[in-house]
């Protein structure tokens, strides 16, 4: 007996191994096994069992060394799906499967988690004040044993602090069975659906009952009750004895969203997120397989969650770019969700206030059923958006945008009323770039052809009042306090005393970032409690959850952040949303730049006045730009009409399928030669095939150098979904194609990121 095994390499084929006698009976497709491959011991997946070996010399074959993971096996549905993913996204089955498996291709063992609970007898006298606070908070939560990370989350503190409490013996290891940290269903149950919600629910549930595939696009303005529709549809699916999956963008996995699900479904929900350990994912896997978890909510990779008898898939914020994986396999979780629903014969619901052009077009063409929620559900209107035309308003001394007077006045009013303001600027750091006005030098990263961002070094604890009055200074006044940082590779450089090419000292920092706005706020409102949320202050899920708790509990008066704060937040006290510069991102060299801007602005504006009246201010240089004009009016249809006309004219998606190939090498010449050869082979083969493909390039990618590699780009556009992928695969397998070992080719089918 032989086994066909795939491993995580770009080679798209299975390798044959002998099955050792002790595994003859037990080995199954989907088992992860240890094998030696190119003299390395690695983990692969069994994809076939063969009686005979049709190669010449079966004795030369190696044996499988053993089963790598006793506690995990890839099921048949996932095996089938991996073949599709590999085929469609032009990668090997091994690459696809290792990304789809809960544990990856790794030897992961199920470990029993170590649990702790707070001591009841102890008053914790020997604790510092902060430790005391956390300890009391944990005790209020009861004495249910929980893991360290769960306790840290419960108390909203660092895991270091939990360690300290364990050291001081007020948290003790417990043997008791884990009581799930999730609460039993309580709180508000299903709300009485309004007519539009009923209509949507009826359509979805009919499809559930008929056990057929159906794709629904639930288009509803922010706060229109989409989530309520998901929850009720999922509850009905559960009542029919089936399971359900809900995908959300990573950033939306805040306690708030999760809590809302927990309140409805209690312990039946399981949450997948990207920062979970493989062990934690494996534990979830078992709870799903045992039927204990019947609803999975999670980010991109949760689309592969092994739910048996799945009855419904929901993709919330379906337009969100984070559903597309940025590395091999470059799958789109929304598209995989649709495929999975097709194969299972169940409905899939895509929800958004600003659907992607792709999905809305599919709905207009009848491929999806359009379900609309046209007004906010909880009897509140859409917020008023006021446009502040920067051409007539404030510019600070270095030509940078900052806070205009009307916005400052609006923030002041909120402070007086003890309400929260949310300020949005999609640019972190102090300034966007550093520029020499005389010789035009721009500080760039050595590795990447990218301007370095100016950062303020010592991060003042937020909320601390600083010197009052408007004594803002620029970086060149105190260069020691600043540094340069590359946002792609993280490289840091000191802030230069003068221009390295012409020695002038009056360098300009251009384009305010969140740090700078934070400084301005601190000096204008010295008593206000500020909270800055961007990847510099809030990296990692725990930090994000802590920050979220701070916002929700009203510990901050003014919140300033990047797109992190644009999504999924429902903060009752936020009555003002200010967009510092709506135009950021509008002119990035990517045909979707405007669509993203429109969508982001609409989402941000939707954060205001979730429960009552709210005001929104957009500061902009371009009040008449369609993306901005339509976002101020919450008018998706108008934007769609304009944007789709443009796309149709230029032949970009959704009116074609776009595949992007990036060819990169540390040696620019090699990259160029490889790209040119590849493009000519693609053209030649395309000309001899009936498929009409438009092939552009090679051209330097907009970010021409990244990670020390020069990048060339070839774009392929056609009408048929698989045409480009098939062509690329053929050419890459062709003997005329060759490239130096240092050259990398990345094929991105249905590419979203074109920078
Ligand atoms: P969305 O997901 O579209 O942003 P949500 O489902 O979060 O909208 O609903 C927004 C608010 O409206 C929530 O506070 C929710 O409780 C409330 N809501 C939703 N549906 C109803 C309903 N049928 N009746 C009353 N309130 C509702
Ligand atoms: Zn860099």
XYZ file of C-alpha atoms and ligand atoms in Angstrom:
783
model
C 0.000 0.000 0.000
C 1.152 3.492 -0.868
C 0.075 6.971 0.089
C -0.015 10.099 -2.026
C 1.234 12.941 0.140
C 1.262 16.673 -0.563
C 3.715 18.970 1.174
C 3.965 22.720 1.454
C 6.057 23.522 -1.628
C 5.187 25.284 -4.854
C 5.539 21.956 -6.728
C 1.993 21.089 -7.644
C 2.025 17.346 -7.305
C 1.662 14.623 -4.721
C 4.583 12.419 -3.698
C 4.288 8.686 -3.175
C 5.406 7.086 0.089
C 5.188 3.554 1.363
C 2.784 2.960 4.218
C 4.520 1.234 7.130
C 2.780 -1.932 8.409
C 1.664 -0.377 11.695
C -0.285 2.303 9.821
C -1.721 0.019 7.147
C -5.074 -0.267 8.904
C -5.460 3.196 10.310
C -4.071 5.655 7.763
C -6.730 7.769 6.070
C -6.916 10.584 3.585
C -6.551 13.829 5.444
C -4.068 12.504 8.001
C -1.073 14.720 8.659
C 2.079 12.610 8.500
C 5.801 13.022 9.059
C 7.840 12.334 5.952
C 11.346 13.029 4.831
C 11.456 15.305 1.864
C 14.701 16.529 0.312
C 16.502 15.222 3.380
C 14.337 17.256 5.706
C 11.735 15.913 8.043
C 8.479 17.724 7.371
C 4.746 17.321 7.763
C 2.567 16.531 4.778
C -1.025 15.532 4.206
C -2.246 12.220 2.827
C -4.488 12.932 -0.158
C -4.780 9.457 -1.645
C -4.301 5.768 -0.796
C -3.017 3.574 -3.624
C -2.910 -0.203 -3.994
C -0.233 -0.160 -6.639
C 2.671 2.028 -7.488
C 2.941 2.620 -11.222
C 6.453 4.047 -11.077
C 9.409 1.891 -11.978
C 11.054 1.119 -8.653
C 8.761 0.832 -5.660
C 11.624 -0.288 -3.433
C 13.308 3.074 -3.792
C 10.331 4.775 -2.189
C 10.615 6.080 1.338
C 8.185 5.173 4.062
C 5.974 7.491 5.980
C 7.664 8.051 9.359
C 4.465 8.270 11.346
C 1.336 10.251 12.026
C 2.141 13.832 12.909
C -1.066 14.745 14.586
C -3.249 12.179 16.296
C -5.751 14.803 17.256
C -6.393 16.368 13.878
C -7.419 15.131 10.479
C -8.436 17.214 7.474
C -11.944 16.275 6.402
C -13.111 15.494 2.914
C -14.899 18.784 2.383
C -11.685 20.671 3.058
C -9.659 18.336 0.840
C -12.031 19.008 -2.022
C -11.994 22.721 -1.366
C -8.201 22.761 -1.383
C -8.159 21.388 -4.901
C -10.362 24.230 -5.995
C -8.253 26.828 -4.157
C -5.038 25.488 -5.675
C -6.503 25.389 -9.138
C -8.198 28.768 -9.052
C -5.513 30.741 -7.232
C -2.612 29.108 -9.116
C -0.717 27.460 -6.286
C 0.026 23.885 -5.249
C -2.460 21.754 -3.298
C 0.109 21.541 -0.522
C 0.339 25.310 -0.256
C -3.441 25.576 -0.233
C -4.006 22.798 2.304
C -1.357 23.936 4.750
C -3.017 27.344 4.874
C -6.469 25.856 5.273
C -5.685 23.294 7.975
C -6.497 24.481 11.490
C -3.014 23.586 12.702
C -1.167 24.203 9.448
C 1.178 21.400 8.421
C 2.546 21.093 11.893
C 2.727 18.648 14.681
C 0.361 20.246 17.137
C -0.823 18.433 20.233
C -3.852 19.142 22.246
C -2.755 20.423 25.620
C -4.914 20.775 28.658
C -4.867 24.446 29.510
C -3.513 25.516 32.902
C -6.278 27.237 34.826
C -6.221 29.709 37.681
C -8.823 31.210 39.934
C -8.723 34.016 42.518
C -8.477 33.099 46.189
C -11.582 33.911 48.181
C -9.990 34.096 51.644
C -7.217 36.464 50.683
C -7.716 40.184 50.799
C -4.517 40.573 48.852
C -2.874 42.904 51.377
C 0.552 42.578 49.843
C -0.538 43.936 46.501
C 0.185 47.255 44.861
C -2.799 49.438 44.182
C -3.078 48.446 40.534
C -2.700 44.752 41.408
C -5.337 45.155 44.094
C -7.687 46.733 41.558
C -7.253 43.892 39.087
C -7.566 41.273 41.803
C -10.851 42.737 43.032
C -12.144 42.915 39.496
C -11.344 39.236 38.980
C -13.031 38.307 42.233
C -16.145 40.151 41.214
C -16.104 37.979 38.125
C -16.402 34.939 40.410
C -14.019 32.079 41.015
C -14.519 30.167 37.795
C -11.132 28.837 36.686
C -9.769 30.408 33.523
C -6.556 30.544 31.545
C -4.089 33.368 32.122
C -5.036 35.075 28.909
C -8.743 34.821 29.681
C -8.133 36.386 33.089
C -6.098 39.188 31.542
C -8.925 39.834 29.127
C -11.518 39.747 31.875
C -9.625 42.301 33.930
C -8.463 44.328 30.957
C -4.836 44.118 32.077
C -1.563 42.751 30.748
C -0.640 39.092 31.168
C 2.430 40.300 33.076
C 0.166 41.600 35.792
C -1.608 38.263 35.994
C 1.803 36.609 36.404
C 2.492 38.930 39.327
C -0.779 37.921 40.992
C 0.138 34.265 40.543
C 3.551 34.980 42.051
C 1.893 36.597 45.030
C -0.328 33.536 45.393
C -3.679 35.310 45.207
C -4.375 33.572 41.925
C -3.956 29.857 42.304
C -3.816 26.982 39.892
C -7.047 25.012 39.928
C -7.839 21.504 38.885
C -11.504 22.022 38.304
C -13.026 21.592 34.873
C -13.025 24.792 32.881
C -16.296 26.580 33.067
C -16.491 28.407 29.789
C -15.752 32.042 30.137
C -18.709 32.675 27.892
C -21.911 33.604 29.539
C -25.181 31.807 29.121
C -27.605 33.506 26.821
C -29.159 36.353 28.699
C -29.822 39.975 27.841
C -32.060 41.137 25.075
C -33.444 38.465 22.868
C -34.441 38.838 19.291
C -35.911 42.219 18.518
C -39.164 42.415 16.620
C -37.917 42.675 13.025
C -39.107 45.643 10.995
C -40.728 44.978 7.585
C -37.467 45.144 5.632
C -35.733 42.854 8.109
C -38.647 40.402 7.988
C -38.502 40.384 4.270
C -34.781 39.607 4.300
C -35.189 36.893 6.918
C -38.025 35.280 5.029
C -35.994 35.071 1.828
C -32.948 33.621 3.563
C -34.880 31.070 5.620
C -36.870 29.850 2.645
C -33.570 28.972 1.018
C -32.465 27.197 4.186
C -35.634 25.118 4.149
C -35.392 24.234 0.512
C -31.781 23.168 1.092
C -30.542 24.999 -1.953
C -27.801 27.482 -2.673
C -28.691 31.146 -2.760
C -26.476 34.228 -2.495
C -27.936 37.313 -0.848
C -26.489 40.777 -0.749
C -27.843 42.511 2.319
C -27.288 46.190 1.591
C -28.163 48.293 4.597
C -26.918 51.646 5.823
C -24.809 51.664 8.979
C -27.023 50.794 11.923
C -29.871 49.484 9.793
C -30.042 46.195 11.661
C -27.998 43.885 9.439
C -26.438 42.166 12.426
C -29.890 41.596 13.865
C -30.822 39.835 10.620
C -27.724 37.620 10.817
C -28.459 36.731 14.426
C -32.059 35.799 13.792
C -31.262 33.854 10.648
C -28.567 31.959 12.531
C -30.905 31.254 15.430
C -33.400 29.712 13.014
C -30.690 27.594 11.443
C -29.671 26.373 14.887
C -33.280 25.581 15.709
C -33.326 23.354 12.632
C -30.410 21.431 14.110
C -27.801 22.844 11.751
C -24.686 24.969 12.260
C -23.706 28.404 10.983
C -20.627 30.442 10.149
C -20.209 34.204 10.376
C -17.156 35.914 8.912
C -16.191 39.379 10.090
C -13.111 41.504 9.389
C -10.410 40.865 11.970
C -10.748 44.298 13.480
C -14.445 43.796 14.088
C -13.710 40.939 16.464
C -13.993 43.271 19.390
C -15.607 42.157 22.616
C -18.652 44.083 21.497
C -19.420 41.995 18.434
C -18.496 38.789 20.190
C -20.588 39.674 23.209
C -23.582 40.310 21.043
C -23.261 36.794 19.662
C -22.633 35.357 23.099
C -25.723 36.982 24.494
C -27.805 35.253 21.830
C -26.049 31.921 21.620
C -24.165 31.481 24.866
C -21.658 28.661 24.848
C -22.535 27.474 21.401
C -20.288 30.014 19.744
C -16.611 29.662 18.966
C -14.353 32.532 17.922
C -11.434 32.229 15.500
C -8.989 35.085 15.147
C -5.581 35.415 13.601
C -3.597 35.805 16.817
C -4.837 32.583 18.336
C -2.269 29.869 18.928
C -2.554 26.719 16.876
C -3.237 24.831 20.075
C -6.195 27.079 20.816
C -7.465 26.571 17.276
C -7.109 22.836 17.642
C -9.121 22.942 20.866
C -11.855 24.864 19.039
C -11.743 22.341 16.248
C -12.562 19.567 18.680
C -15.397 21.476 20.256
C -16.807 22.062 16.770
C -16.478 18.414 15.774
C -18.108 17.271 18.986
C -21.112 19.490 18.307
C -20.502 21.619 21.365
C -19.914 24.691 19.200
C -22.505 25.242 16.537
C -21.762 28.798 15.546
C -18.357 29.973 14.449
C -17.527 33.629 14.177
C -14.140 34.548 12.856
C -11.876 36.393 10.489
C -10.716 35.320 7.032
C -9.398 31.833 7.716
C -12.529 30.865 9.643
C -14.112 30.286 6.237
C -12.460 26.858 6.476
C -13.971 26.071 9.879
C -14.928 22.380 9.952
C -18.607 22.841 10.784
C -20.607 19.678 10.179
C -24.041 20.094 8.605
C -23.584 23.782 7.958
C -26.842 25.603 7.200
C -25.850 29.230 6.632
C -22.805 31.394 5.973
C -22.747 35.125 6.688
C -20.015 37.459 5.451
C -20.291 40.759 7.282
C -18.660 43.863 5.745
C -18.212 41.848 2.589
C -16.380 44.738 0.882
C -13.546 44.589 3.391
C -10.095 44.113 1.876
C -8.891 41.974 4.765
C -10.854 39.027 3.380
C -8.175 38.667 0.722
C -5.086 36.845 1.877
C -1.876 38.691 1.034
C 0.299 35.627 0.613
C -0.009 32.229 -1.075
C -2.717 30.995 -1.329
C -4.117 34.424 -2.154
C -7.730 33.441 -1.640
C -10.679 35.739 -1.051
C -12.678 34.476 1.928
C -15.924 35.956 0.590
C -15.530 34.102 -2.677
C -14.619 30.894 -0.866
C -17.706 31.374 1.303
C -19.847 31.535 -1.820
C -18.233 28.414 -3.200
C -18.652 26.582 0.083
C -22.332 27.538 0.171
C -22.732 26.332 -3.405
C -21.194 22.980 -2.591
C -23.218 22.578 0.582
C -26.473 23.763 -1.018
C -27.116 26.496 1.535
C -27.628 30.277 1.522
C -24.794 32.755 1.934
C -25.513 36.308 3.069
C -23.098 39.105 2.194
C -23.741 42.211 4.227
C -22.451 45.753 3.866
C -23.357 49.426 3.962
C -20.987 49.914 1.047
C -20.898 46.711 -0.998
C -17.904 46.107 -3.226
C -18.530 47.046 -6.839
C -18.141 43.361 -7.642
C -20.926 42.232 -5.349
C -23.322 45.027 -6.166
C -22.877 44.356 -9.859
C -23.532 40.666 -9.256
C -26.717 41.645 -7.469
C -27.837 43.944 -10.284
C -27.122 41.196 -12.776
C -29.266 38.786 -10.796
C -26.491 36.473 -9.607
C -27.210 37.537 -6.032
C -30.546 38.512 -4.571
C -30.480 42.090 -3.346
C -32.040 42.665 0.075
C -32.251 46.239 1.253
C -32.457 47.856 4.662
C -32.947 51.490 3.817
C -33.106 53.201 7.216
C -31.522 52.947 10.621
C -33.347 50.400 12.736
C -33.486 51.982 16.158
C -35.528 54.982 15.085
C -32.545 57.280 14.648
C -31.758 59.135 11.474
C -28.499 59.176 9.571
C -26.059 61.758 10.931
C -25.685 65.096 9.194
C -22.394 65.421 7.406
C -20.904 68.887 7.183
C -18.163 69.507 4.668
C -15.325 71.814 5.608
C -13.613 72.976 2.462
C -9.975 73.338 3.397
C -9.398 75.759 0.567
C -11.329 78.274 2.664
C -10.217 77.105 6.024
C -7.267 76.438 8.160
C -3.770 75.560 7.084
C -0.997 75.503 9.643
C 2.434 77.002 9.178
C 4.010 74.116 7.328
C 1.107 73.829 4.956
C -0.375 70.947 6.870
C -3.953 70.227 7.600
C -4.988 70.358 11.190
C -8.151 71.134 13.095
C -10.388 73.773 11.561
C -12.269 76.200 13.768
C -15.718 74.675 13.245
C -14.353 71.255 14.197
C -12.600 72.652 17.257
C -15.847 74.325 18.321
C -17.762 71.092 17.837
C -15.246 69.140 19.941
C -15.451 71.782 22.675
C -19.216 71.411 22.762
C -18.857 67.635 23.232
C -16.416 68.131 26.085
C -18.878 70.446 27.799
C -21.674 67.924 27.371
C -19.470 65.016 28.473
C -19.914 63.255 25.160
C -17.249 61.571 23.100
C -15.632 62.730 19.866
C -14.095 60.362 17.381
C -11.470 61.835 15.060
C -10.281 59.926 12.087
C -7.108 60.296 10.059
C -5.877 57.415 8.020
C -2.219 58.225 8.461
C -0.206 57.281 11.475
C 2.974 58.824 12.763
C 3.751 62.503 13.122
C 4.192 63.452 9.494
C 3.811 61.572 6.300
C 7.260 62.387 4.942
C 10.322 64.557 5.317
C 11.185 66.846 2.475
C 13.926 69.308 1.547
C 12.326 72.301 -0.192
C 15.493 73.395 -1.937
C 16.879 70.206 -3.491
C 13.613 68.194 -3.302
C 15.246 65.356 -1.363
C 12.754 63.045 0.345
C 13.782 60.684 3.153
C 13.279 57.177 1.803
C 13.836 53.695 3.132
C 16.951 51.961 1.826
C 15.166 48.667 1.417
C 11.900 49.912 0.057
C 11.233 52.683 -2.361
C 8.976 54.321 0.175
C 9.090 57.650 1.929
C 9.842 57.219 5.609
C 7.335 58.526 8.097
C 8.345 60.993 10.789
C 7.576 59.674 14.275
C 7.684 61.349 17.630
C 9.871 59.133 19.778
C 8.885 59.334 23.385
C 5.234 58.528 23.500
C 3.657 60.671 26.096
C 1.114 58.741 28.125
C -2.153 59.722 26.578
C -4.514 61.744 28.665
C -1.776 63.615 30.477
C -2.189 67.358 30.206
C 0.773 68.977 28.538
C 1.800 72.597 28.319
C -1.316 74.454 27.335
C -1.710 77.041 24.637
C -0.780 76.660 21.015
C 2.938 76.220 21.286
C 3.166 73.463 18.746
C 6.645 72.997 17.462
C 7.893 71.260 14.397
C 10.264 68.310 14.267
C 13.251 70.371 13.227
C 13.024 72.489 16.387
C 13.724 69.424 18.506
C 15.159 66.762 16.197
C 16.237 64.545 19.123
C 12.631 63.818 19.931
C 11.920 62.512 16.458
C 12.882 59.632 14.269
C 12.105 58.176 10.855
C 10.315 54.900 10.358
C 9.485 52.811 7.292
C 5.914 51.590 7.487
C 6.628 48.603 5.297
C 9.706 47.021 6.853
C 9.856 48.828 10.172
C 13.382 50.181 9.605
C 14.244 53.156 11.811
C 16.615 56.028 11.112
C 17.570 59.037 13.205
C 16.010 62.350 12.283
C 18.622 64.101 10.132
C 20.081 67.377 11.367
C 20.163 68.622 7.804
C 19.419 67.509 4.276
C 21.966 64.810 3.363
C 22.222 66.052 -0.189
C 22.328 69.877 0.125
C 22.919 70.372 3.857
C 20.076 72.815 4.300
C 18.565 72.646 7.752
C 15.024 73.882 7.145
C 13.485 70.553 6.222
C 9.726 70.251 5.999
C 7.602 67.581 7.576
C 4.661 67.130 5.264
C 1.250 65.609 5.871
C 0.012 65.452 9.454
C -0.375 62.033 10.998
C -2.321 60.904 14.047
C 0.580 61.695 16.406
C 0.642 65.278 15.319
C -3.110 65.710 15.594
C -2.906 64.192 19.048
C -0.363 66.857 20.003
C -2.542 69.562 18.643
C -5.514 68.237 20.576
C -3.447 68.021 23.755
C -2.458 71.622 23.482
C -5.903 72.875 22.528
C -7.754 70.812 25.103
C -5.262 70.294 27.935
C -7.865 68.818 30.270
C -9.418 66.376 27.826
C -8.576 62.690 28.065
C -7.123 61.604 24.735
C -6.842 58.147 23.321
C -4.877 57.477 20.166
C -5.575 54.262 18.315
C -3.326 53.226 15.485
C -0.854 50.439 14.841
C 1.779 52.281 16.873
C -0.260 52.452 20.059
C -2.419 49.421 19.581
C -0.692 46.482 18.034
C -2.133 43.127 18.804
C -5.554 41.999 19.774
C -5.128 42.437 23.525
C -4.062 46.038 23.154
C -7.018 46.635 20.904
C -9.433 45.065 23.358
C -7.990 47.129 26.210
C -8.314 50.295 24.165
C -11.821 49.334 23.260
C -12.738 48.917 26.924
C -11.301 52.338 27.608
C -13.457 53.863 24.903
C -16.601 52.049 25.875
C -16.296 52.811 29.568
C -16.007 56.495 28.747
C -12.409 56.802 29.985
C -11.591 58.880 26.917
C -13.138 62.149 25.759
C -11.486 62.368 22.387
C -10.430 59.357 20.391
C -8.110 59.849 17.449
C -7.324 56.953 15.190
C -6.686 55.436 11.805
C -8.978 53.041 9.960
C -8.859 50.855 13.047
C -11.662 52.948 14.472
C -13.710 53.024 11.287
C -15.248 49.605 11.597
C -17.829 47.974 13.736
C -17.675 50.304 16.715
C -20.917 51.121 18.421
C -20.137 53.737 21.011
C -23.199 55.252 22.535
C -21.523 58.393 23.746
C -19.940 59.286 20.420
C -21.949 62.170 19.035
C -19.243 63.736 16.909
C -17.133 62.222 14.193
C -14.456 64.355 12.550
C -12.496 63.307 9.518
C -9.267 65.314 9.580
C -8.470 64.817 5.922
C -11.000 62.958 3.829
C -8.721 63.023 0.780
C -6.030 60.744 2.244
C -5.832 57.699 0.047
C -7.934 59.146 -2.742
C -5.089 59.328 -5.224
C -3.095 56.231 -4.447
C -2.059 54.573 -7.711
C -4.682 51.842 -7.535
C -7.950 51.869 -9.428
C -9.822 50.993 -6.255
C -8.422 53.938 -4.278
C -11.602 55.976 -4.669
C -13.927 53.106 -3.876
C -11.985 52.471 -0.673
C -12.126 56.132 0.277
C -15.869 56.271 -0.274
C -16.405 53.148 1.737
C -14.145 54.225 4.588
C -15.763 57.657 4.854
C -19.240 56.162 4.846
C -18.240 53.708 7.560
C -16.598 56.402 9.660
C -19.589 58.685 9.348
C -21.738 55.766 10.478
C -19.976 55.754 13.859
C -21.776 58.928 14.869
C -25.022 59.095 16.755
C -25.763 55.388 16.826
C -28.398 56.013 19.437
C -29.336 59.627 18.835
C -28.412 62.765 16.988
C -24.866 62.903 15.729
C -22.717 65.292 13.746
C -20.067 64.440 11.231
C -17.443 66.804 9.816
C -15.389 66.005 6.738
C -12.365 68.238 6.211
C -11.398 68.062 2.551
C -9.657 69.825 -0.294
C -12.052 68.213 -2.732
C -15.652 68.583 -1.650
C -16.847 67.858 -5.171
C -15.019 64.631 -5.721
C -17.652 61.901 -6.255
C -16.243 59.684 -3.490
C -16.488 62.510 -0.981
C -19.676 64.104 -2.249
C -21.563 60.792 -2.201
C -20.184 59.802 1.204
C -21.435 63.066 2.707
C -24.920 62.189 1.487
C -24.768 58.505 2.444
C -25.635 57.876 -1.179
C -24.262 54.497 -2.202
C -26.329 54.180 -5.375
C -25.079 57.497 -6.754
C -21.506 56.515 -6.054
C -22.005 53.115 -7.599
C -23.426 54.706 -10.748
C -20.421 57.010 -11.181
C -17.765 54.498 -10.299
C -19.197 51.670 -12.368
C -19.330 53.920 -15.414
C -15.633 54.651 -14.968
C -14.765 50.976 -14.513
C -16.750 49.964 -17.556
C -14.881 52.494 -19.651
C -11.455 51.452 -18.425
C -12.244 47.732 -18.504
C -11.347 47.151 -14.874
C -13.216 44.884 -12.447
C -16.066 44.226 -11.969
C -16.237 44.439 -15.758
C -13.267 42.139 -16.182
C -11.343 39.611 -14.114
C -7.967 40.932 -13.060
C -4.894 38.872 -12.301
C -1.687 40.576 -11.202
C 1.718 38.972 -11.433
C 4.568 40.494 -9.459
C 8.068 39.522 -10.483
C 10.748 40.561 -8.018
C 14.468 40.171 -7.539
C 17.204 41.840 -5.519
C 18.887 42.413 -8.865
C 16.718 44.849 -10.842
C 18.045 43.688 -14.176
C 17.190 40.060 -13.451
C 13.717 41.079 -12.344
C 13.188 43.026 -15.534
C 14.483 40.242 -17.801
C 12.306 37.642 -16.099
C 9.271 39.897 -16.284
C 9.848 40.618 -19.949
C 10.245 36.956 -20.804
C 7.154 36.041 -18.833
C 5.076 38.749 -20.499
C 6.145 37.705 -23.962
C 5.413 34.032 -23.287
C 2.008 34.975 -21.887
C 1.257 37.060 -24.976
C 2.376 34.376 -27.353
C 0.276 31.675 -25.735
C -2.670 33.989 -25.306
C -2.627 34.890 -29.008
C -2.880 31.260 -29.963
C -5.804 30.615 -27.661
C -9.408 31.616 -28.274
C -9.533 33.429 -24.967
C -9.278 37.181 -25.304
C -6.968 38.449 -22.600
C -5.608 41.953 -22.232
C -2.044 41.799 -21.027
C -0.318 44.954 -19.750
C 3.285 45.291 -18.721
C 5.747 44.545 -17.435
C 5.851 47.858 -15.646
C 7.499 48.822 -12.406
C 4.977 48.330 -9.608
C 3.822 51.567 -7.892
C 5.970 50.495 -4.948
C 8.927 49.707 -7.126
C 11.181 48.369 -4.409
C 10.105 46.387 -1.401
C 12.233 44.402 1.017
C 15.277 45.177 -1.099
C 13.699 43.636 -4.191
C 12.748 45.440 -7.380
C 9.210 44.630 -8.432
C 7.735 44.413 -11.905
C 4.073 43.938 -12.531
C 2.111 42.268 -15.308
C -1.668 42.680 -15.382
C -3.996 40.266 -17.159
C -7.624 41.055 -17.757
C -10.264 38.848 -19.305
C -13.886 37.926 -19.018
C -13.732 34.311 -17.922
C -12.803 33.674 -14.295
C -10.170 31.032 -14.896
C -8.728 32.191 -18.190
C -5.777 34.140 -16.800
C -4.949 31.599 -14.120
C -4.882 28.738 -16.600
C -2.685 30.690 -18.965
C -0.214 31.621 -16.226
C -0.015 28.048 -14.990
C 0.675 26.783 -18.492
C 3.434 29.291 -19.076
C 5.092 28.706 -15.704
C 5.215 24.965 -16.436
C 6.490 25.578 -19.948
C 10.067 24.651 -20.735
C 10.664 28.031 -22.402
C 10.144 29.680 -19.069
C 13.063 29.961 -16.762
C 14.199 32.449 -14.219
C 17.086 32.758 -11.853
C 16.649 31.117 -8.458
C 16.586 34.518 -6.790
C 13.602 35.691 -8.846
C 10.214 35.418 -7.172
C 6.893 35.245 -8.951
C 3.681 36.026 -7.107
C 0.458 35.303 -8.951
C -2.533 37.126 -7.522
C -5.845 36.048 -9.028
C -8.626 38.633 -8.526
C -5.978 40.931 -7.092
C -7.102 43.635 -4.693
C -3.792 45.206 -3.746
C -2.084 46.798 -6.726
C 0.600 48.843 -4.956
P -25.930 47.071 11.479
O -25.380 45.680 11.651
O -26.638 47.258 10.192
O -24.926 48.146 11.748
P -27.326 46.522 13.955
O -27.916 45.185 13.773
O -26.088 46.623 14.774
O -27.092 47.248 12.564
O -28.451 47.456 14.564
C -28.216 48.805 14.904
C -28.998 49.129 16.157
O -30.395 49.005 15.900
C -28.688 48.199 17.305
O -28.644 48.948 18.485
C -29.847 47.223 17.300
O -30.098 46.726 18.589
C -30.979 48.091 16.793
N -31.982 47.304 16.069
C -31.757 46.400 15.090
N -32.903 45.871 14.649
C -33.903 46.431 15.366
C -35.326 46.281 15.391
N -35.952 45.449 14.555
N -36.017 47.029 16.272
C -35.364 47.879 17.111
N -34.059 48.061 17.153
C -33.302 47.348 16.288
Zn 11.492 49.880 4.538
